[in-house]
Coordinates of C-alpha atoms and ligand atoms in Angstrom, one line a residue:
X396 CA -7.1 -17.9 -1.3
X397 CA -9.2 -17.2 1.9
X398 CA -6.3 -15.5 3.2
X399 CA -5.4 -12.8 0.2
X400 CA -9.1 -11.8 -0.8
X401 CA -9.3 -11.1 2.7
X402 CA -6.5 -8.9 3.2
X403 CA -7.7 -7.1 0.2
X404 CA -10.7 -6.8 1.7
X405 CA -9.0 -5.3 4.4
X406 CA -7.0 -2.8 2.1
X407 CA -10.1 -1.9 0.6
X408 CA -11.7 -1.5 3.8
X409 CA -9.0 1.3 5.0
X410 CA -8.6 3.1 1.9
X411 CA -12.1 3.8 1.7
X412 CA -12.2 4.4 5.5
X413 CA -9.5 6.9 5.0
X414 CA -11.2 8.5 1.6
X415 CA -14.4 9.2 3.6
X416 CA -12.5 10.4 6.8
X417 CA -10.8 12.5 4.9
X418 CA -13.7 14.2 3.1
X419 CA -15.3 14.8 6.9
X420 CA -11.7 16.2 8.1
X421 CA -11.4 20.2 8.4
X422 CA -9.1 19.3 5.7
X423 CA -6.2 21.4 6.2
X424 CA -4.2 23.6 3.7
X425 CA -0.7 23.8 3.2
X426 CA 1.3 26.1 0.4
X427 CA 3.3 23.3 -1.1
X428 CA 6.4 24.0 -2.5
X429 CA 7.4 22.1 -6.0
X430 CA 8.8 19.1 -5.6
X431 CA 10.4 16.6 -7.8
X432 CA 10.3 13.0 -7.2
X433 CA 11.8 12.2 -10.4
X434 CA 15.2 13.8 -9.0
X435 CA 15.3 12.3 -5.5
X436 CA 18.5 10.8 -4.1
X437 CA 16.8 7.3 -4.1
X438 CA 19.5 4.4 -4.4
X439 CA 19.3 2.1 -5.8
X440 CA 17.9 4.0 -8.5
X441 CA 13.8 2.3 -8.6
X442 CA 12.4 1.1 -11.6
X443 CA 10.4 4.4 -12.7
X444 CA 9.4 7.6 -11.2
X445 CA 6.4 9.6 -12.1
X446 CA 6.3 13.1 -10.3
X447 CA 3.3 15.1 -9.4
X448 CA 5.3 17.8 -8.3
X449 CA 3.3 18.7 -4.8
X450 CA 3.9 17.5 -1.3
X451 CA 3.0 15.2 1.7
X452 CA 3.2 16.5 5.0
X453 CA 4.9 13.9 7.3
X454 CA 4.2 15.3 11.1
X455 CA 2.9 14.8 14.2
X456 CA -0.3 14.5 12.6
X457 CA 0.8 11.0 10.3
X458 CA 0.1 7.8 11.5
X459 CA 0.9 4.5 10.0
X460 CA -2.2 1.6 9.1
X461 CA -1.7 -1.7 8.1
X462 CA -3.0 -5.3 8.8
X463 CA -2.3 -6.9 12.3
X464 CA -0.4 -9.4 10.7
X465 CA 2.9 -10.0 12.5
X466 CA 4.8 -9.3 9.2
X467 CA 3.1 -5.8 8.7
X468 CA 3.0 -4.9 12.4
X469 CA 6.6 -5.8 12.6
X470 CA 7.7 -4.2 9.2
X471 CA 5.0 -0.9 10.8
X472 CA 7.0 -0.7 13.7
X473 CA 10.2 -0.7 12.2
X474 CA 8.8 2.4 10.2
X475 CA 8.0 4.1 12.9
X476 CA 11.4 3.5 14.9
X477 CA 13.3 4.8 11.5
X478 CA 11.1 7.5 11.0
X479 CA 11.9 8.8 14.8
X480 CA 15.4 8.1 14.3
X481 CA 15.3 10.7 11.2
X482 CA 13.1 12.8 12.6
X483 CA 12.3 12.6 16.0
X484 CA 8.8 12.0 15.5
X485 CA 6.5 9.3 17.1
X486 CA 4.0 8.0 14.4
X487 CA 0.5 6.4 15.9
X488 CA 0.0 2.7 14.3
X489 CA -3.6 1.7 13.5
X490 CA -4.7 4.3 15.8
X491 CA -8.7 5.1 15.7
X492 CA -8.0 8.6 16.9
X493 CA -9.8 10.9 14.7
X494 CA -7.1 13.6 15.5
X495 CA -4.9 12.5 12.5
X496 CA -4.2 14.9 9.3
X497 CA -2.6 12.2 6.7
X498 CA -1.6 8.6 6.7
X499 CA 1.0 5.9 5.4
X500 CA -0.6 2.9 3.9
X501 CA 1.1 -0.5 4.1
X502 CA -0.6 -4.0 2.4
X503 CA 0.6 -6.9 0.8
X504 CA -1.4 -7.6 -2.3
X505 CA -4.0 -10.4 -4.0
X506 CA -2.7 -10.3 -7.5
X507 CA 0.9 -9.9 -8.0
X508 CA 2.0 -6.4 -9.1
X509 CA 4.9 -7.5 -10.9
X510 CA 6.2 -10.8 -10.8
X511 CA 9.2 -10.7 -9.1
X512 CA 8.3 -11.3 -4.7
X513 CA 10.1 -8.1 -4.4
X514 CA 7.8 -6.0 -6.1
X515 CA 6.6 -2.8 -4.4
X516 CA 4.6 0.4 -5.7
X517 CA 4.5 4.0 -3.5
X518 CA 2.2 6.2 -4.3
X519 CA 2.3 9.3 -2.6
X520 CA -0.1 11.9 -2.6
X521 CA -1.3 15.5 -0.8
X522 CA -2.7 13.0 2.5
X523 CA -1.8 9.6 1.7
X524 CA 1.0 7.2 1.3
X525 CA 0.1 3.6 -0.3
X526 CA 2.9 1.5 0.0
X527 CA 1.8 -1.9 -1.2
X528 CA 4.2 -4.8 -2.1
X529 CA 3.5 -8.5 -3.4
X530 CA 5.0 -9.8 -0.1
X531 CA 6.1 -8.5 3.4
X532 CA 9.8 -8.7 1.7
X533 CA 8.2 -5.9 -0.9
X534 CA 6.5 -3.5 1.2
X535 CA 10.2 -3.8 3.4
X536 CA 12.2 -3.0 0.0
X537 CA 9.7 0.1 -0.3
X538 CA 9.9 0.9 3.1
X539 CA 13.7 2.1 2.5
X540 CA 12.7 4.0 -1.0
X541 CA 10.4 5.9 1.3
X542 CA 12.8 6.4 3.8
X543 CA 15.2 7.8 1.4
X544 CA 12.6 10.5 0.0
X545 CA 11.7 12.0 3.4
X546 CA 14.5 14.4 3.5
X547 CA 16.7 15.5 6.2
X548 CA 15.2 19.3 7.1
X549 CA 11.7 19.9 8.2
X550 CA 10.0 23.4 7.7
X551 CA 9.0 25.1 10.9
X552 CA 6.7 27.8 9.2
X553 CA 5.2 26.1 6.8
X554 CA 2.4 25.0 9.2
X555 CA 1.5 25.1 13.0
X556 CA 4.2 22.2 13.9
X557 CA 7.6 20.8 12.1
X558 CA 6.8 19.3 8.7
X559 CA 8.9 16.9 6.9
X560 CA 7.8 17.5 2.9
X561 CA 7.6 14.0 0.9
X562 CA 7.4 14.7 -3.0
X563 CA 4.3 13.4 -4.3
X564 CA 4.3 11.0 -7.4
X565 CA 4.1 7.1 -7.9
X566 CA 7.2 4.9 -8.0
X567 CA 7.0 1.7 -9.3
X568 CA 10.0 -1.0 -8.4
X569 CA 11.4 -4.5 -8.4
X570 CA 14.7 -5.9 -8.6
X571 CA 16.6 -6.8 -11.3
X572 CA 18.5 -9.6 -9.6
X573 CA 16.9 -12.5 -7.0
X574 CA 20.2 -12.4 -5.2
X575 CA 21.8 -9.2 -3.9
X576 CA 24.4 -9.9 -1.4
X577 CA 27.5 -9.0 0.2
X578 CA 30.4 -11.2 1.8
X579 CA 32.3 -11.3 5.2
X580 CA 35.1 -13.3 6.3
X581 CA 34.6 -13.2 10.2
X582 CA 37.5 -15.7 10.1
X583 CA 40.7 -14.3 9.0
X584 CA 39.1 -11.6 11.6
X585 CA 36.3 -12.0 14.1
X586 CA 33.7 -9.5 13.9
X587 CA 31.4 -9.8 16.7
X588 CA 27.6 -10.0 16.6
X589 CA 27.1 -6.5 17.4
X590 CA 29.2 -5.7 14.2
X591 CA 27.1 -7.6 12.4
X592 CA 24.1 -6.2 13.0
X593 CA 25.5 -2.5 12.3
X594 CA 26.1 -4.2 8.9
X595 CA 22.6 -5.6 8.2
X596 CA 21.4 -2.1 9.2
X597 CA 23.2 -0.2 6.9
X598 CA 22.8 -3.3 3.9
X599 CA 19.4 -3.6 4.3
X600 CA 18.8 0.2 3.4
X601 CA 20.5 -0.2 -0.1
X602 CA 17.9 -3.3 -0.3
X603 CA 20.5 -6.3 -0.1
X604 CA 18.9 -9.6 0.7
X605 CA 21.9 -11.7 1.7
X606 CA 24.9 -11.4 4.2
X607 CA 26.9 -14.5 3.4
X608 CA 29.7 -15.4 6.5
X609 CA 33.0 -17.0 5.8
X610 CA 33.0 -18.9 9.1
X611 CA 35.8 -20.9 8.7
X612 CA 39.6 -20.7 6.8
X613 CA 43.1 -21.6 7.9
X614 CA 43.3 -19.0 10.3
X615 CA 39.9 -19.8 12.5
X616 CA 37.0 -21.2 13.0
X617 CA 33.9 -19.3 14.0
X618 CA 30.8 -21.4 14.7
X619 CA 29.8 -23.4 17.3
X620 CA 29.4 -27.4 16.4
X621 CA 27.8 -28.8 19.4
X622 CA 28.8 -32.6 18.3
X623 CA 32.6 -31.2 17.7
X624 CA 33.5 -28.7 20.5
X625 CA 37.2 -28.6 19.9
X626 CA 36.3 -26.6 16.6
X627 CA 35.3 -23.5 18.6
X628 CA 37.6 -24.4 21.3
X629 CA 41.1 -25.0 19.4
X630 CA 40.2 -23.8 16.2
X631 CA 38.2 -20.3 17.0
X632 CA 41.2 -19.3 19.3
X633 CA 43.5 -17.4 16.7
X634 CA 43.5 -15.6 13.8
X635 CA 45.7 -13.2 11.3
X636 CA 48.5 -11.2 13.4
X637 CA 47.8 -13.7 16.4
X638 CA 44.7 -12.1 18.1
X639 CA 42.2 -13.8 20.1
X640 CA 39.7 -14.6 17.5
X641 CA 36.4 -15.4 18.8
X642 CA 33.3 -17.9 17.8
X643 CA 29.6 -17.8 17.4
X644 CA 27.5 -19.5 19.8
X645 CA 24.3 -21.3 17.9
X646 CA 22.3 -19.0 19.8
X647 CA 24.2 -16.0 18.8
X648 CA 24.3 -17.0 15.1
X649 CA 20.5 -17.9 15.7
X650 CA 20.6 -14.1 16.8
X651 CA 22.0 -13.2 13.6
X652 CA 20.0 -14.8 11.4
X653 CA 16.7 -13.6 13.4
X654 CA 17.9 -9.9 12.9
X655 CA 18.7 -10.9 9.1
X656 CA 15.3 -12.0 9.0
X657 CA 13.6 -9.1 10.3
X658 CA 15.2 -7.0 7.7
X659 CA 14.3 -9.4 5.4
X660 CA 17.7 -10.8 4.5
X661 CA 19.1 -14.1 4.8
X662 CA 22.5 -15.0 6.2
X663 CA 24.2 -17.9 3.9
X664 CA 26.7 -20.0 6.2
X665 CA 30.3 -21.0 4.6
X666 CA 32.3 -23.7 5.3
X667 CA 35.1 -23.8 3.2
X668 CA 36.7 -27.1 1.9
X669 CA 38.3 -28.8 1.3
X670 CA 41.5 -26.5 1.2
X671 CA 41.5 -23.4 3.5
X672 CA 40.7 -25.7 6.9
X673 CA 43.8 -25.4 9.0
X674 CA 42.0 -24.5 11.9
X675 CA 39.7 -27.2 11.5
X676 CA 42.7 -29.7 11.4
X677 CA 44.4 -28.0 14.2
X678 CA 41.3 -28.9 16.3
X679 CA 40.8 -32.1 14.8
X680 CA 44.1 -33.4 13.1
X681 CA 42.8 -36.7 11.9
X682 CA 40.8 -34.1 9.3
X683 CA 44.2 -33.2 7.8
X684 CA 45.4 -34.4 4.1
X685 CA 48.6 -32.5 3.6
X686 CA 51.3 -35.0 5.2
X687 CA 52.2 -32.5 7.5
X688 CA 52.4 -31.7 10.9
X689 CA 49.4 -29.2 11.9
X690 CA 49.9 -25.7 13.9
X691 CA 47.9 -23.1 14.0
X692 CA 48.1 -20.6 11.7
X693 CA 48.3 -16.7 12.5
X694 CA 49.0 -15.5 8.5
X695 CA 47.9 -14.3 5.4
X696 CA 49.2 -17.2 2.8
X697 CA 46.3 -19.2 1.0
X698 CA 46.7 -22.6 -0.3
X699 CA 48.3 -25.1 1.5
X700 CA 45.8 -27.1 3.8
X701 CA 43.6 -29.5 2.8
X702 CA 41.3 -32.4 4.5
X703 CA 42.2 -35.7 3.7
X704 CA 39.6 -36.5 0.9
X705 CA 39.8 -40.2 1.2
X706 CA 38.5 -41.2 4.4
X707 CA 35.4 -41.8 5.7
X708 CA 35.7 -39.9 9.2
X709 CA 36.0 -36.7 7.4
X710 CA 32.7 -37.2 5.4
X711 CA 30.9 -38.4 8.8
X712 CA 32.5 -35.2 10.1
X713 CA 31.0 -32.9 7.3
X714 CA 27.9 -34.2 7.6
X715 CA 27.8 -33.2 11.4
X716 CA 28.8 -29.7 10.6
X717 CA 26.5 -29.3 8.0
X718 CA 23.4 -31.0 9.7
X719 CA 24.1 -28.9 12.9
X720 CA 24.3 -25.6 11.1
X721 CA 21.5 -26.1 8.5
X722 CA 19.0 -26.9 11.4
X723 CA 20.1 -23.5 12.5
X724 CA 20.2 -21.9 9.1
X725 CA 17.1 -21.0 7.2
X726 CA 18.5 -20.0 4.6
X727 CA 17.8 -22.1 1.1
X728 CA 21.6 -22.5 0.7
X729 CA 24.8 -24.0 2.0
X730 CA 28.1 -22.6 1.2
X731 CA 31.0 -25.0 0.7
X732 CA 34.0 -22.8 -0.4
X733 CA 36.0 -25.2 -2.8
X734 CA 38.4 -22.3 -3.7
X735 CA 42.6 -22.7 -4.0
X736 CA 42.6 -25.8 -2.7
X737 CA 46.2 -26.6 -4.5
X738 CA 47.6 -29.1 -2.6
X739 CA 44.3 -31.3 -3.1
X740 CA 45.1 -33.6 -6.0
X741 CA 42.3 -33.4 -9.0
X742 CA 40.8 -36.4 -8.8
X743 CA 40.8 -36.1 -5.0
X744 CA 39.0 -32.2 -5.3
X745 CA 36.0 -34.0 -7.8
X746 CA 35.3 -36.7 -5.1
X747 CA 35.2 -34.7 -2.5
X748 CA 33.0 -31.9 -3.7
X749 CA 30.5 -34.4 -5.4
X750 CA 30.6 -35.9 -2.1
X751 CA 29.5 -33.0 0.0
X752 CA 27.4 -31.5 -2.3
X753 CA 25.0 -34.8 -1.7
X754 CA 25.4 -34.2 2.0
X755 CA 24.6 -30.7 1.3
X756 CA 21.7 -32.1 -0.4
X757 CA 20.8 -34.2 2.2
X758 CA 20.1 -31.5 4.9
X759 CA 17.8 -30.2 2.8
X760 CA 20.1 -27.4 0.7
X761 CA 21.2 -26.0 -2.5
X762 CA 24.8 -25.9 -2.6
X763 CA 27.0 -22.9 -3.3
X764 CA 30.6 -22.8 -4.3
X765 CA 33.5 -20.7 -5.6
X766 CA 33.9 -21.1 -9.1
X767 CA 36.0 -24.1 -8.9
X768 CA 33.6 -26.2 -8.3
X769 CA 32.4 -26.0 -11.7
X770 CA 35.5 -28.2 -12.6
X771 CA 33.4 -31.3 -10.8
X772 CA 30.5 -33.1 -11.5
X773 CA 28.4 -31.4 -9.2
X774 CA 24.2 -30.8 -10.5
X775 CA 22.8 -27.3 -12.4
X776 CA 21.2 -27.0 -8.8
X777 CA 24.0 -26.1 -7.5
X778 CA 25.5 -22.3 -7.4
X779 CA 29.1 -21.1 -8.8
X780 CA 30.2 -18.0 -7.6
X781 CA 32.3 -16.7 -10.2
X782 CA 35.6 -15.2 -8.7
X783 CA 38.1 -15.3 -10.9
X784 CA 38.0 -17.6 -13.7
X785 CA 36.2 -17.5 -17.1
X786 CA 36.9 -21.0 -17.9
X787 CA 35.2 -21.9 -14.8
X788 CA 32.2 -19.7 -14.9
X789 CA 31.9 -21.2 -18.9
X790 CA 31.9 -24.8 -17.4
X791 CA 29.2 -24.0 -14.9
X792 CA 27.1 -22.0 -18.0
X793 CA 27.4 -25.5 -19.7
X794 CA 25.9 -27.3 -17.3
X795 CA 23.1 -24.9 -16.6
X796 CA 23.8 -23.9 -13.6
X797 CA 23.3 -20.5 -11.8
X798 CA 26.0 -18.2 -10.9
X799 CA 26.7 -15.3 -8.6
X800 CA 28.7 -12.7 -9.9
X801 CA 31.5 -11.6 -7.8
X802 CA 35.0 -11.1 -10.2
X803 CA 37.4 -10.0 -7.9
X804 CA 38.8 -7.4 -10.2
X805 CA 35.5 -5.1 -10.4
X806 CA 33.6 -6.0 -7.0
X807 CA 35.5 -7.0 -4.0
X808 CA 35.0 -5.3 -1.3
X809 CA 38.7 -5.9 0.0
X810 CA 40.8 -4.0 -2.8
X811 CA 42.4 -1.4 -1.8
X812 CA 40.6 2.3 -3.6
X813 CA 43.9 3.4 -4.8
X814 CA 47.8 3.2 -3.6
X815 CA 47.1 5.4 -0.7
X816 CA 44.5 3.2 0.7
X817 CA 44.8 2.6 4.6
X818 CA 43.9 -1.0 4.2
X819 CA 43.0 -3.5 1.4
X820 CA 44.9 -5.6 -0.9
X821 CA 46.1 -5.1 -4.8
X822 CA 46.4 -8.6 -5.7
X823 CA 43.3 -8.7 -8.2
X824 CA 43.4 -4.8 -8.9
X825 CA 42.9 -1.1 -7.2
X826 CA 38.7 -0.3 -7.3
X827 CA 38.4 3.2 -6.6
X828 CA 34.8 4.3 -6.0
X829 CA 33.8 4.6 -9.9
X830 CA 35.2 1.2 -11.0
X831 CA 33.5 -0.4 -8.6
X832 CA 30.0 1.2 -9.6
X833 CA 30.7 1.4 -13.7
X834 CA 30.5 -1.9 -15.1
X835 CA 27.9 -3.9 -15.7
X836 CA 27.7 -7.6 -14.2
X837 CA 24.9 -8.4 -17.1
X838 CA 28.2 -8.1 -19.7
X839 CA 30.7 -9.3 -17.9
X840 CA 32.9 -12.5 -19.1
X841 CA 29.9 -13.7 -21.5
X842 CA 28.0 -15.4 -18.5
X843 CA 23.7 -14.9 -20.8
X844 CA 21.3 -12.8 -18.1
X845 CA 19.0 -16.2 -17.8
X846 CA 22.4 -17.6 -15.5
X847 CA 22.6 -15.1 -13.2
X848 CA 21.0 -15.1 -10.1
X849 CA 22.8 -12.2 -8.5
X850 CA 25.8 -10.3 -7.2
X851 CA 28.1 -10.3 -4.2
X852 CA 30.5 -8.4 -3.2
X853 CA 33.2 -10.2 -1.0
X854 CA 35.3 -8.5 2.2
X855 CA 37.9 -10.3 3.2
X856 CA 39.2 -9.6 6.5
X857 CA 43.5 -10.1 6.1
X858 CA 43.6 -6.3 6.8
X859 CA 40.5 -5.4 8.2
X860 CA 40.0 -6.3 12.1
X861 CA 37.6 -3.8 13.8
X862 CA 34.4 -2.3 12.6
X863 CA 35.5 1.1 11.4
X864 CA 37.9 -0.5 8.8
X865 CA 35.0 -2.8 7.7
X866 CA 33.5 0.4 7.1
X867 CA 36.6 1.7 5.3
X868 CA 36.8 -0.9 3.1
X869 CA 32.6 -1.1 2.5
X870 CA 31.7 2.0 2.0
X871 CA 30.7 3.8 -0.1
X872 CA 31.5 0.7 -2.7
X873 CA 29.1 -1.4 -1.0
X874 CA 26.3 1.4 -2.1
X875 CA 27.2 0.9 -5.9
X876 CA 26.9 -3.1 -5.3
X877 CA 23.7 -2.3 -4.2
X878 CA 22.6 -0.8 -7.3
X879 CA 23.9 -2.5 -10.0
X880 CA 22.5 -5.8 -8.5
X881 CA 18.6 -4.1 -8.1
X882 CA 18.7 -1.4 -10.9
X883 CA 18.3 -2.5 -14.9
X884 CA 21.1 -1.0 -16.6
X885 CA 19.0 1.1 -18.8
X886 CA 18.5 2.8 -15.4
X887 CA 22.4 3.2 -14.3
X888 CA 24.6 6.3 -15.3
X889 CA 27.6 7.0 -13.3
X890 CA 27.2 10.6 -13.2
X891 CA 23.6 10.4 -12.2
X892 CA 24.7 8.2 -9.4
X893 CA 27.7 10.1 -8.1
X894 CA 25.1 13.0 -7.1
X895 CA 22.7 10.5 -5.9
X896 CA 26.2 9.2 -4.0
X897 CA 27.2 12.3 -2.5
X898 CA 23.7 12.7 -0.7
X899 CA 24.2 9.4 1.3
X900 CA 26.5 11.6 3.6
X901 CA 24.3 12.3 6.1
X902 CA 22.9 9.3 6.4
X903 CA 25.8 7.4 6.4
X904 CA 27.5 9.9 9.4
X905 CA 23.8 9.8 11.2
X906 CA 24.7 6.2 11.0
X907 CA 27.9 6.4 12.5
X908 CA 29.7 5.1 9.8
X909 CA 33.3 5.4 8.9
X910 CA 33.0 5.2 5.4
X911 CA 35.4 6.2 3.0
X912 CA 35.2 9.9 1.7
X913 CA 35.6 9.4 -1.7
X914 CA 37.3 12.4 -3.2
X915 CA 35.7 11.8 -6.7
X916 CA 32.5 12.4 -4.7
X917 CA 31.3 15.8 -4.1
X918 CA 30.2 15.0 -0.4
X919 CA 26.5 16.9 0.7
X920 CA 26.0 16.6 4.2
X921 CA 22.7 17.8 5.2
X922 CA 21.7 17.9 9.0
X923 CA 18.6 19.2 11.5
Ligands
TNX2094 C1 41.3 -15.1 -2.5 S1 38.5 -15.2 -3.4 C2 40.6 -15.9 -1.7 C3 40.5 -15.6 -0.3 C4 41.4 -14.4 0.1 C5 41.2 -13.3 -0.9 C6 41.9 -12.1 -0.6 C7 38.6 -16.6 -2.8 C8 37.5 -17.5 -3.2 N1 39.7 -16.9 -2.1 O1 41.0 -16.7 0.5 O2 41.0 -14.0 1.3 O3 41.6 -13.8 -2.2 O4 41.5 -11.1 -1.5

């Protein structure tokens, strides 16, 4: 209590600081041009948009306030750093120069604006930008709408130095969905930290909240277990075509998760069991249930490992990996995989996956798995993500639990676009640019809105292994992702988006990005 009346205090404190200064201020005037915030480029597409049709001057003469707080400092600074990036510009923080022309606003609030944590409102007018959210998490979401609406040219003439015009108007915004994430097997392939963090850069500015890493399969095994070094040793030394692979340290996935973190996204671990652990057994082959002799494994078949579910080495084993990366992991959940293992036997898949979901439990988690694990008696506290099978997704809708939509027909990330794509699979189907945006995860495969806590979009990495085919493969489908998880659908049109689309160019080429250029998408690269 103390500590929200008093930020609002605080708020209160500035905006009428700023109203008065303001009123004392040769107040400068610029000839506006009409604007239209209601038709900005924004993705995803906010919640509602009323215009006011003038401008906001962003220049040398803006500066950023906000409360000391370490989460507002942190989330001001960021600001600043993007809105140099864009523009070149170095924006004062909490300066007490009178010198200043116009300002950008950022508070948490006392009294929840909406009630999703998420929440933000940006009102934007002639001298001032509010952006106030119901957490740090909020005011970060609305930090990339406002990004998006400062646009890429500045007018030199329009005043006595280079002015960036914001359209003035009030968007108000939360997301639809609590969960917003996409997927990345680092183990088929290694991607290496670096990688990662490209990734969160360009996630978090379509407003994604999770990056969840495959770190383990047949073909490698990517994390660091301090109580088990063969794992990284052994096990993180191959992967698909017979490259070197390549592990996480604990303090580079504790690197990870602290950039995550700071762009307010969480990184959700995976180890997946009990089929798909070859690499684990190679490393370890007393963890092996198939009755057959272990090798490593350099290709792209699924299937045919297993741990041996009936011994109590393994489950001691489990908890160690678990325990060491959850005291690493802040995330609220643990990933256990659960999918294809075929060569586990039924009754053998049930024990085991009751089993680890109490050591999942234990360490203080909720547990996620691939739909199959709906076919156990695991607890409605635990996640299915839905994959591939209706049945399955229906037995985990029966026993209440939630469920993260990722049907590998409409939104993974590792199909190919069409025949010509350079990488990709076809197994579950071609998703060129519009299938992946037109559908709408609230109606698909009769899963009620109340189960659904989000979507994710999985990349697999079988024919993916360096950053630019990542990037292929991501984008622009990634984009879409990003939209129908945050946007209602009253709110989605895929004509309206595919403009909205074709604007992302020059971001996404400021960004470095090799995406893929689309050519239902009329590209509009705009550029200083
Ligand atoms: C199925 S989707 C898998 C993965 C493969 C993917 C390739 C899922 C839970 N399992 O092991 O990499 O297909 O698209």
């Amino acid at each position: 209590m103390i500590k929200s009346s008093s930020i609002k205090t605080i708020s209160l404190s500035i905006i009428v600081f700023v109203f008065f200064s303001c009123q004392n201020h040769k107040s400068r005037q610029i000839d506006f041009p009409p604007t239209d915030l209601s038709t900005e480029k924004i993705i995803p597409k906010p919640l509602s948009i009323n215009a006011t049709n003038s401008g906001f001057a962003l220049d040398k003469y803006t500066y950023i306030s906000c409360s000391e707080n370490k989460d507002m400092m942190d989330i001001a600074n960021y600001l600043k750093e993007k809105v140099n990036h864009k523009t070149g510009l170095s924006l004062a923080i909490n300066t007490h120069e009178a010198d200043y022309e116009s300002i950008i606003i950022l508070e948490t609030v006392s009294h929840p604006i909406a009630e999703k944590p998420e929440a933000y409102h940006l009102k934007i007018t002639n001298d001032s930008i509010i952006l106030i959210g119901n957490t740090a998490a909020g005011v970060f979401r609305g930090i990339q709408t406002l990004r998006q609406v400062i646009p890429n040219l500045s007018y030199d003439t329009i005043s006595d130095t280079k002015t960036w015009i914001i359209p003035t108007g009030i968007i108000k915004d939360h997301p639809q969905f609590e969960y917003r994430g996409t997927m990345l097997d680092v183990s088929r392939h290694f991607f290496s930290v670096e990688d990662l963090k490209k990734f969160i850069d360009v996630l978090s500015y379509y407003k994604y909240n999770a990056l969840h890493l495959h770190l383990s399969d047949d073909q490698g095994w990517r994390i660091e277990i301090k109580s088990w070094p063969k794992l990284t040793e052994v096990g993180g030394s191959t992967e698909v075509g017979g490259g070197a692979g390549g592990f996480y340290t604990q303090e580079q996935f504790i690197d990870i998760v602290n950039y995550a973190a700071s762009h307010h996204m969480m990184i959700v671990p995976e180890i997946d069991m009990p089929g798909h652990t070859n690499a684990a057994s190679v490393s370890y082959p007393f963890l092996n249930g198939n009755g057959k002799v272990i090798e490593p494994y350099t290709g792209t078949n699924v299937g045919f490992s297993t741990f041996d579910t009936n011994k109590d080495s393994v489950y001691s084993f489990i908890d160690d990996v678990i325990r060491e990366i959850s005291a690493i992991s802040p995330s609220p959940y643990f990933h256990i995989g659960g999918d294809e293992s075929h060569v586990t036997k039924k009754e053998d898949y049930v024990y085991f996956v009751n089993r680890v979901e109490k050591i999942v439990q234990k360490h203080g988690k909720q547990m996620i798995g691939w739909d199959e694990v709906a076919t156990t008696d695991v607890d409605d506290t635990s996640i299915a993500q839905y994959w591939w099978s209706k049945e399955n997704a229906g037995l985990a809708v029966k026993k209440g639990m939630k469920i993260i939509m990722s049907p590998a027909k409409k939104a993974y990330l590792d199909m190919k676009y069409d025949s010509l794509s350079a990488h990709g699979l076809n197994w579950a189907a071609y998703i060129p640019t519009n299938i992946a945006y037109d559908w709408s995860p609230e109606n698909y495969g009769d899963i009620p809105l109340e189960n659904i806590l989000g979507l994710e979009a999985p990349l697999w990495s079988e024919t993916i292994s360096n950053i630019s085919e990542l990037e292929y493969l991501a984008f622009p489908r990634a984009i879409g992702y990003a939209e129908l998880a945050w946007t209602i659908k009253e709110n989605r049109n895929w004509e309206d988006y595919r403009i909205r689309l074709a604007y992302q160019a020059s971001y996404l080429n400021k960004m470095n990005i090799d995406y893929y250029e689309s050519p239902i998408i009329d590209w509009v690269v705009e550029s200083e």
